Short mmCIF file of C-alpha atoms in Angstrom, two decimals:
data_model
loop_
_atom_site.label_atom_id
_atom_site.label_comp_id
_atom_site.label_asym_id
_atom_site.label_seq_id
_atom_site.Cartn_x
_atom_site.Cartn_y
_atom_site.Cartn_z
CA UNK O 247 0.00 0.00 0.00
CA UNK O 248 1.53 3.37 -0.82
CA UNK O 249 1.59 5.33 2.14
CA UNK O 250 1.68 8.60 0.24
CA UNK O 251 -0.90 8.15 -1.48
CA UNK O 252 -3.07 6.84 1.66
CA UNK O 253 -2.12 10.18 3.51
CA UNK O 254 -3.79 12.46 -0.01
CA UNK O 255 -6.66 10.53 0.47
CA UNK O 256 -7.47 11.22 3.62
CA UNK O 257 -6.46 14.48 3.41
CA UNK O 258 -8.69 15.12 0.68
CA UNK O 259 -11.79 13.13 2.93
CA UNK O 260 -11.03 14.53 6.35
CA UNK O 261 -11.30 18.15 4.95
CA UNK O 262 -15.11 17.99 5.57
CA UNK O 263 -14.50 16.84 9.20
CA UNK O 264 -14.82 19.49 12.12
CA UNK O 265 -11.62 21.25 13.89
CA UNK O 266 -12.07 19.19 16.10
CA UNK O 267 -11.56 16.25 14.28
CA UNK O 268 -8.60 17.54 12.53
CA UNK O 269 -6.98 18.20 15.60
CA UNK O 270 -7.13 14.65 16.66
CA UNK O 271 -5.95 13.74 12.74
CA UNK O 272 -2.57 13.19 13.04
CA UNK O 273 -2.46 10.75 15.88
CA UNK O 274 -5.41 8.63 14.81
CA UNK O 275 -5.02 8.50 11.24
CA UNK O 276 -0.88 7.16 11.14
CA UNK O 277 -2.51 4.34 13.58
CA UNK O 278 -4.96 3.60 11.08
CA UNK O 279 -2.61 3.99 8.25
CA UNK O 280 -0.43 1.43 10.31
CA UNK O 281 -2.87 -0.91 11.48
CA UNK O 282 -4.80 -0.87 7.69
CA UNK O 283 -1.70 -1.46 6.02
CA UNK O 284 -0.67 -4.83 8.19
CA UNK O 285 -4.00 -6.14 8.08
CA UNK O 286 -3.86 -5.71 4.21
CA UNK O 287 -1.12 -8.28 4.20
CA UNK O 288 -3.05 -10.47 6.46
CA UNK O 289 -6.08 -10.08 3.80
CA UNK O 290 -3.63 -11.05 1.33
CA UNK O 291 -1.76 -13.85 2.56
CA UNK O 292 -5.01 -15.45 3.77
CA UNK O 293 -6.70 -15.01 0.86
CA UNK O 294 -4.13 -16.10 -1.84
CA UNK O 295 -3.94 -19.35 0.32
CA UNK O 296 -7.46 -19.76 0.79
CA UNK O 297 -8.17 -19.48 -3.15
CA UNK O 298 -5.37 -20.96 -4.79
CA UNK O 299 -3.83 -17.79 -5.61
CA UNK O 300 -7.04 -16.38 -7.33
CA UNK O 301 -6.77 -13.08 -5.71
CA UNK O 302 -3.94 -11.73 -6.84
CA UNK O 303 -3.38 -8.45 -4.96
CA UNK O 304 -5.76 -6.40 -2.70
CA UNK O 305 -5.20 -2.43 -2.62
CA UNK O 306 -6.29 -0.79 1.18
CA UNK O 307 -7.93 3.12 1.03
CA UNK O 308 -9.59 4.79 4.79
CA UNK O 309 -12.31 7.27 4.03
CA UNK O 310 -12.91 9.47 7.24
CA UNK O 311 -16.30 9.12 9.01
CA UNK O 312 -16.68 5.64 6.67
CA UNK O 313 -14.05 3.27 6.93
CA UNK O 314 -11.72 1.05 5.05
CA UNK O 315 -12.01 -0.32 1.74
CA UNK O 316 -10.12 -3.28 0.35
CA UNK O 317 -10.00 -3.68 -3.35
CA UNK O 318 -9.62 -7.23 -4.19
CA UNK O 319 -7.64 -7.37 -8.09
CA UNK O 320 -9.41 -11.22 -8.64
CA UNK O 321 -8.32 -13.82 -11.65
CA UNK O 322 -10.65 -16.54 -12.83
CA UNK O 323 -14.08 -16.96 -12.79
CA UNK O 324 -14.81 -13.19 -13.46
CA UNK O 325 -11.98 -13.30 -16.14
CA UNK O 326 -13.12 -16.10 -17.91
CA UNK O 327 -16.47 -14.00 -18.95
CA UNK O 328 -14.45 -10.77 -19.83
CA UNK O 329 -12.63 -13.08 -22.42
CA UNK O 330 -15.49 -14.00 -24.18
CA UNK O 331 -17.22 -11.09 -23.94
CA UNK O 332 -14.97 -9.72 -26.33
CA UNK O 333 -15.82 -12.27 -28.64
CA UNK O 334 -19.62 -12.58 -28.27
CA UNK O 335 -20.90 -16.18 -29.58
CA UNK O 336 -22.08 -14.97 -32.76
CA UNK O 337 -25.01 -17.68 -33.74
CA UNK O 338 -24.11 -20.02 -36.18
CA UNK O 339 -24.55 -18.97 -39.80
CA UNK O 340 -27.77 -19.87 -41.58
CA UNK O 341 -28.16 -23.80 -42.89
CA UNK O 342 -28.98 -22.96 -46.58
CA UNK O 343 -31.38 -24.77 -48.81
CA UNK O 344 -29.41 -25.75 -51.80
CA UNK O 345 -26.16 -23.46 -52.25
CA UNK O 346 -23.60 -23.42 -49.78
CA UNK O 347 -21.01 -21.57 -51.41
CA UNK O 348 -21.69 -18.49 -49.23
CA UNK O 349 -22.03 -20.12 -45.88
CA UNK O 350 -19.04 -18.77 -43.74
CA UNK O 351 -17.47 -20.97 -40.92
CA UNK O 352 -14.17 -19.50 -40.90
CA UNK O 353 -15.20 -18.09 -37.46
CA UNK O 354 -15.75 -21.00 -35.76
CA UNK O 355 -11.89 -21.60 -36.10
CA UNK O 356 -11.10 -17.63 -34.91
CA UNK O 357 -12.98 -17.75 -31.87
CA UNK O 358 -11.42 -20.85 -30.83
CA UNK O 359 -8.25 -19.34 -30.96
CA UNK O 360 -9.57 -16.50 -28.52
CA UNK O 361 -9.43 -18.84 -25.76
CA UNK O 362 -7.02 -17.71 -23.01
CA UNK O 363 -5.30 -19.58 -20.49
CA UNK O 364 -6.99 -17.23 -17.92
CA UNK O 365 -9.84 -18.70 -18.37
CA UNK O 366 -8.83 -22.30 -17.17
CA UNK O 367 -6.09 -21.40 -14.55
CA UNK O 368 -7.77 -24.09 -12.28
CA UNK O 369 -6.71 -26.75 -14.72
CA UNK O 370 -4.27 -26.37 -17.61
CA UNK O 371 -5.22 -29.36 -19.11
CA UNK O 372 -8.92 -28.72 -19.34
CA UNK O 373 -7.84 -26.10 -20.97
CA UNK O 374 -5.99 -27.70 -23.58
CA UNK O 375 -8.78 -30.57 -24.00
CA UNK O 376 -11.50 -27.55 -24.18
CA UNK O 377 -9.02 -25.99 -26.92
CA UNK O 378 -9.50 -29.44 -28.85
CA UNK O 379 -12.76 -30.29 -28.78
CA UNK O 380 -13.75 -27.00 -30.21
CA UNK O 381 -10.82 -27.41 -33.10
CA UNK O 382 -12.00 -30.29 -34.33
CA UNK O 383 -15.35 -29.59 -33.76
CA UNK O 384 -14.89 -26.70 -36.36
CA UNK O 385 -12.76 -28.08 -38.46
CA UNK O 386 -15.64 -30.85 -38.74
CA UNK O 387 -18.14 -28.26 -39.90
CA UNK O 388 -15.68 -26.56 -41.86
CA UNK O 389 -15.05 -29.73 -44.15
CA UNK O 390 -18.54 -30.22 -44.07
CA UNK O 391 -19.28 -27.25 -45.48
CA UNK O 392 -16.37 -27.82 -48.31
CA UNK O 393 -18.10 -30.99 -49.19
CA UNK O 394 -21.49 -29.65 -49.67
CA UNK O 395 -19.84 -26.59 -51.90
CA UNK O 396 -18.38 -29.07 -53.83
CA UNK O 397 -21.41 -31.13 -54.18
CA UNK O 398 -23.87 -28.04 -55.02
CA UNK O 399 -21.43 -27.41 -57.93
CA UNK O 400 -21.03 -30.57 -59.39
CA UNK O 401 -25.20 -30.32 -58.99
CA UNK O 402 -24.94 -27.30 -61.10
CA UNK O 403 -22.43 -28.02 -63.91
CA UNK O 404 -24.75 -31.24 -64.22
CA UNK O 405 -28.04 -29.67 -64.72
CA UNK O 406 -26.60 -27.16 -67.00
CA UNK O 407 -25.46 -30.09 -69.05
CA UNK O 408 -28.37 -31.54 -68.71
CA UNK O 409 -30.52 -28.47 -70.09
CA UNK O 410 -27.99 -28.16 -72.88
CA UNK O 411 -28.75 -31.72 -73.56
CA UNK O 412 -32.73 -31.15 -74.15
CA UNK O 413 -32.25 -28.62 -76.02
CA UNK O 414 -29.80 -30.08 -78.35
CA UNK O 415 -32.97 -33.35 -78.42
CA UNK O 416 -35.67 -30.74 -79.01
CA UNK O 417 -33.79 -29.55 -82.16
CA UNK O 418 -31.70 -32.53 -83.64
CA UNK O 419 -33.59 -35.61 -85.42
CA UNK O 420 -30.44 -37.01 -86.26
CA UNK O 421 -29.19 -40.68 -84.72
CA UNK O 422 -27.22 -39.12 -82.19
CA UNK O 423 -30.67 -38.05 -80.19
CA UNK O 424 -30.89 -41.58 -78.77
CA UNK O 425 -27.55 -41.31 -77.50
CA UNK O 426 -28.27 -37.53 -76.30
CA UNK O 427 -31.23 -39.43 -74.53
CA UNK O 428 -28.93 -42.01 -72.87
CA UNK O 429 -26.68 -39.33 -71.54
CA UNK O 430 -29.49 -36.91 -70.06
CA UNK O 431 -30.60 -39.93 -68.26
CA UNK O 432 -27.36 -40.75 -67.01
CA UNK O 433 -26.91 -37.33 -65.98
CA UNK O 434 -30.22 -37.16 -63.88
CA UNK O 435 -29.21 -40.51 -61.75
CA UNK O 436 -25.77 -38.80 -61.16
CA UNK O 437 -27.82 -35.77 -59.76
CA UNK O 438 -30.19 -37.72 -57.78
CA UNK O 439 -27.23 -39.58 -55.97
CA UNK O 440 -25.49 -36.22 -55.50
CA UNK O 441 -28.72 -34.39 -54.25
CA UNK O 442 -28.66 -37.98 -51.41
CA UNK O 443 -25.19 -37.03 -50.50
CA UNK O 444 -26.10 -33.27 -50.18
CA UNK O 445 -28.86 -33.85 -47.92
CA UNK O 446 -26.89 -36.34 -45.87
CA UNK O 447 -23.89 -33.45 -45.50
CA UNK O 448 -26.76 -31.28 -44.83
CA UNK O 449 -27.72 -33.27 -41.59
CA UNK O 450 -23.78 -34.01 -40.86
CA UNK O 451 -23.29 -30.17 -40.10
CA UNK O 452 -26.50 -29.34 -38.38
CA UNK O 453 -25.43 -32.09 -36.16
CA UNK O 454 -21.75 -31.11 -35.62
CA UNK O 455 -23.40 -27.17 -35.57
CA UNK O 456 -25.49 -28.52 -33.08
CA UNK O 457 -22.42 -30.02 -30.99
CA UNK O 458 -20.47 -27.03 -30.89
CA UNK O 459 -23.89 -25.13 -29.56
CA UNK O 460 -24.13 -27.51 -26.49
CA UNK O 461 -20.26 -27.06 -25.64
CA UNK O 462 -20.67 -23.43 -25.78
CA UNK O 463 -23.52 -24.26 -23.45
CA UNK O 464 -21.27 -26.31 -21.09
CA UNK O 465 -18.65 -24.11 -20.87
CA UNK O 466 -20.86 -21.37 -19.47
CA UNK O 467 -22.57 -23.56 -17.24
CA UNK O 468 -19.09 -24.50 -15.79
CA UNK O 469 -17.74 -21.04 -15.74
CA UNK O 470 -20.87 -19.94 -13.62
CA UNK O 471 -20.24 -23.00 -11.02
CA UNK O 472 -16.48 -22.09 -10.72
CA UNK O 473 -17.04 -18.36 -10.17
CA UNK O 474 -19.61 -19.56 -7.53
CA UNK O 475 -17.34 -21.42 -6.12
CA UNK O 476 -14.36 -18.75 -5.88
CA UNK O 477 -17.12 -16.48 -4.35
CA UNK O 478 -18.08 -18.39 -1.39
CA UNK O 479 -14.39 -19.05 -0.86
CA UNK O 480 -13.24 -16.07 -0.78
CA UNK O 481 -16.60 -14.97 1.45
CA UNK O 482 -15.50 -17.07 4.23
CA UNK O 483 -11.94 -16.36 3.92
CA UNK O 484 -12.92 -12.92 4.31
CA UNK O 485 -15.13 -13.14 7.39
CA UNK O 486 -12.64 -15.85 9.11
CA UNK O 487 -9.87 -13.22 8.73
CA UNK O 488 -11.80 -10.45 10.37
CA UNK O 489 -12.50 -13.04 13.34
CA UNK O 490 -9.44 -13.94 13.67
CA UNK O 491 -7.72 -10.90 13.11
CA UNK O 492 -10.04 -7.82 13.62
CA UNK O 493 -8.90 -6.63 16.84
CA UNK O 494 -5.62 -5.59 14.58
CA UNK O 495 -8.41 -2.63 13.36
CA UNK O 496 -8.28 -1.28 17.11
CA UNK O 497 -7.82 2.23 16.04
CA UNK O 498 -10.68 1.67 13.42
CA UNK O 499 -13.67 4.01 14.91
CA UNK O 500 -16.54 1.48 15.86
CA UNK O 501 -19.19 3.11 14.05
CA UNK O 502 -17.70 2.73 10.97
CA UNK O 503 -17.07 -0.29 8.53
CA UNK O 504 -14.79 -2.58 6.48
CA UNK O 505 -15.91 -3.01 3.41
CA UNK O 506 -14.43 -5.03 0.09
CA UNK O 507 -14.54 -4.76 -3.49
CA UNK O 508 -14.80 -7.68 -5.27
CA UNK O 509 -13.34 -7.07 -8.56
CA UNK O 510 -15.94 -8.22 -11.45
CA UNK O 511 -17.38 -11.08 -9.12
CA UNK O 512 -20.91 -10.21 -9.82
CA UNK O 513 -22.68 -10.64 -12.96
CA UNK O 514 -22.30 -9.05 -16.18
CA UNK O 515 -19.06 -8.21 -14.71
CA UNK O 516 -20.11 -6.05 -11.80
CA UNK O 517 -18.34 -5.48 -8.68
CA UNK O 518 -19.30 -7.08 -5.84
CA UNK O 519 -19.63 -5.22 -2.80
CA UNK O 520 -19.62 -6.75 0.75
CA UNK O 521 -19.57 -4.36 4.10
CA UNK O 522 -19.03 -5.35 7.32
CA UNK O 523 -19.97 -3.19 10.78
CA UNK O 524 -17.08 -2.64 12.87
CA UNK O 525 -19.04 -3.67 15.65
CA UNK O 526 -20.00 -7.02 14.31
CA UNK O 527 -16.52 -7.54 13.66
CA UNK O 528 -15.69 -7.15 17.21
CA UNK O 529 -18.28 -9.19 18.57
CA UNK O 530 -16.61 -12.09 16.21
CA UNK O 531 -13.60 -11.14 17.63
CA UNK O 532 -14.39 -11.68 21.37
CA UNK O 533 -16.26 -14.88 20.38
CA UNK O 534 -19.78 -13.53 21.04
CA UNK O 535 -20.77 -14.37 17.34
CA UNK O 536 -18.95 -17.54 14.55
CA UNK O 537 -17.40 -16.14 11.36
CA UNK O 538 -20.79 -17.82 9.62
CA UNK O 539 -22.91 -15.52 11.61
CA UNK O 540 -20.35 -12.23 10.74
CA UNK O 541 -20.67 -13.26 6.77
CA UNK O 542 -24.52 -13.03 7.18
CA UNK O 543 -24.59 -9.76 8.43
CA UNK O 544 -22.34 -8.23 5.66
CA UNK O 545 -23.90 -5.72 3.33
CA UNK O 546 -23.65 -7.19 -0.07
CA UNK O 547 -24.78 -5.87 -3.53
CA UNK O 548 -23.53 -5.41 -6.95
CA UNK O 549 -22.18 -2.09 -8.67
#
């Protein structure tokens, strides 16, 4: 915490205070500047143990007449969503009917490649299995895709034939009309069998399409259970600390409060604020109330 810094702001805060209050200022605030500071590393250490290193760093500030507020810098759960926020899942591109010369799946393959290794810290190689699955999965529909174009033109240059064909029948009485004949037919079983292999490609990628959807699906589901997860840890890491710890606050006033910021913990990346009483703190302290009980009575909304 950068003492400096700490004294400007509450400079800046204690300027609405009576003279009263400033003449006390001095004293009071370098024991709360000392006793903020040491309980900041306590915050710290306990809380990078308690998490598996998900909090990274927490930054202290005292407001006069309110109380202290630790910042809590947080990576995982929250940082998993700010990834792929800046990617949004686009929905996949339209099935056509027929023609699937235009039908783009190139981002399928970009998005992938968005994934960061923030987002699975917990487990590197879930990470690189996620990573996988979602390769393959669009290079699948990307083939797919290549097949059908290929198909749908082969359809084309076939039918084109085949309209040159009756025309050349509807204006030729010569001997080579049977064998005209012989080939349109030919060429209308080779379109039939192709139009069987489109529609089969057709259900291929709507299928793989439809795998890549439900991974998407997973993947949120497990990023919401893991950020859960992080949030009740660090809750009762939090409250346990101030039980077990608190009384380091001594020169805290007992009117005012402690309160944390939980960097982008709440949802749609919101902070997450929690504030605890200084009073309920001490009562944990002193053993009147459990470090359940002091986690109850926090303040907590999102902002």
């Amino acid at each position: 915490m950068n003492t400096k810094i700490m004294y400007s702001v509450i400079a800046i805060v204690a300027g609405c205070a009576s003279d009263q209050s400033l003449a006390k200022a001095p004293e009071e605030l370098s024991a709360i500047v000392r006793e903020v500071s040491i309980m900041e590393n306590i915050l710290s250490t306990a809380l990078k143990q308690d998490t598996d290193n998900k909090v990274r760093a927490i930054n202290a500030n005292y407001f006069a007449k309110q109380g202290v507020v630790f910042e809590l810098d947080i990576t995982a759960g929250n940082r998993w969503h700010a990834i792929f926020s800046g990617a949004p899942e686009a929905p996949l591109p339209p099935m056509p009917d027929i023609d699937f010369s235009d039908v783009n799946i190139e981002f399928l393959s970009d998005q992938v490649e968005i994934i960061s290794e923030h987002a699975v810290e917990s487990s590197r190689d879930a990470y690189h299995h996620a990573m996988e699955v979602m390769r393959e999965g669009a290079e699948k529909v990307r083939d797919i895709a290549e097949q059908e174009r290929d198909v749908s033109r082969e359809i084309r240059d076939l039918e084109r034939e085949k309209r040159d064909l009756e025309f050349a029948t509807r204006h030729d009485n010569s001997a080579e009309v049977k064998e005209l004949v012989s080939r349109k037919n030919s060429l209308e079983k080779e379109i039939k069998a192709l139009e069987k292999q489109q529609t089969k490609l057709t259900k291929e990628q709507k299928k793989a399409r439809q795998a890549i959807s439900a991974k998407h699906a997973q993947r949120e589901k497990q990023k919401v259970a893991e950020q859960e997860q992080l949030l009740e840890k660090i809750s009762q890491s939090i409250s346990l600390t101030l039980c077990d710890y608190g009384s380091g606050l001594r020169s805290l006033p007992n009117d005012e409060y402690v309160s944390f910021v939980l960097d982008g913990l709440g949802q749609k990346d919101k902070n997450l604020i929690k504030i605890f009483n200084k009073g309920d703190i001490k009562k944990c302290v002193i053993g009147e109330t459990k470090a359940s009980e002091l986690a109850l009575k926090a303040i907590s909304y999102q902002f």
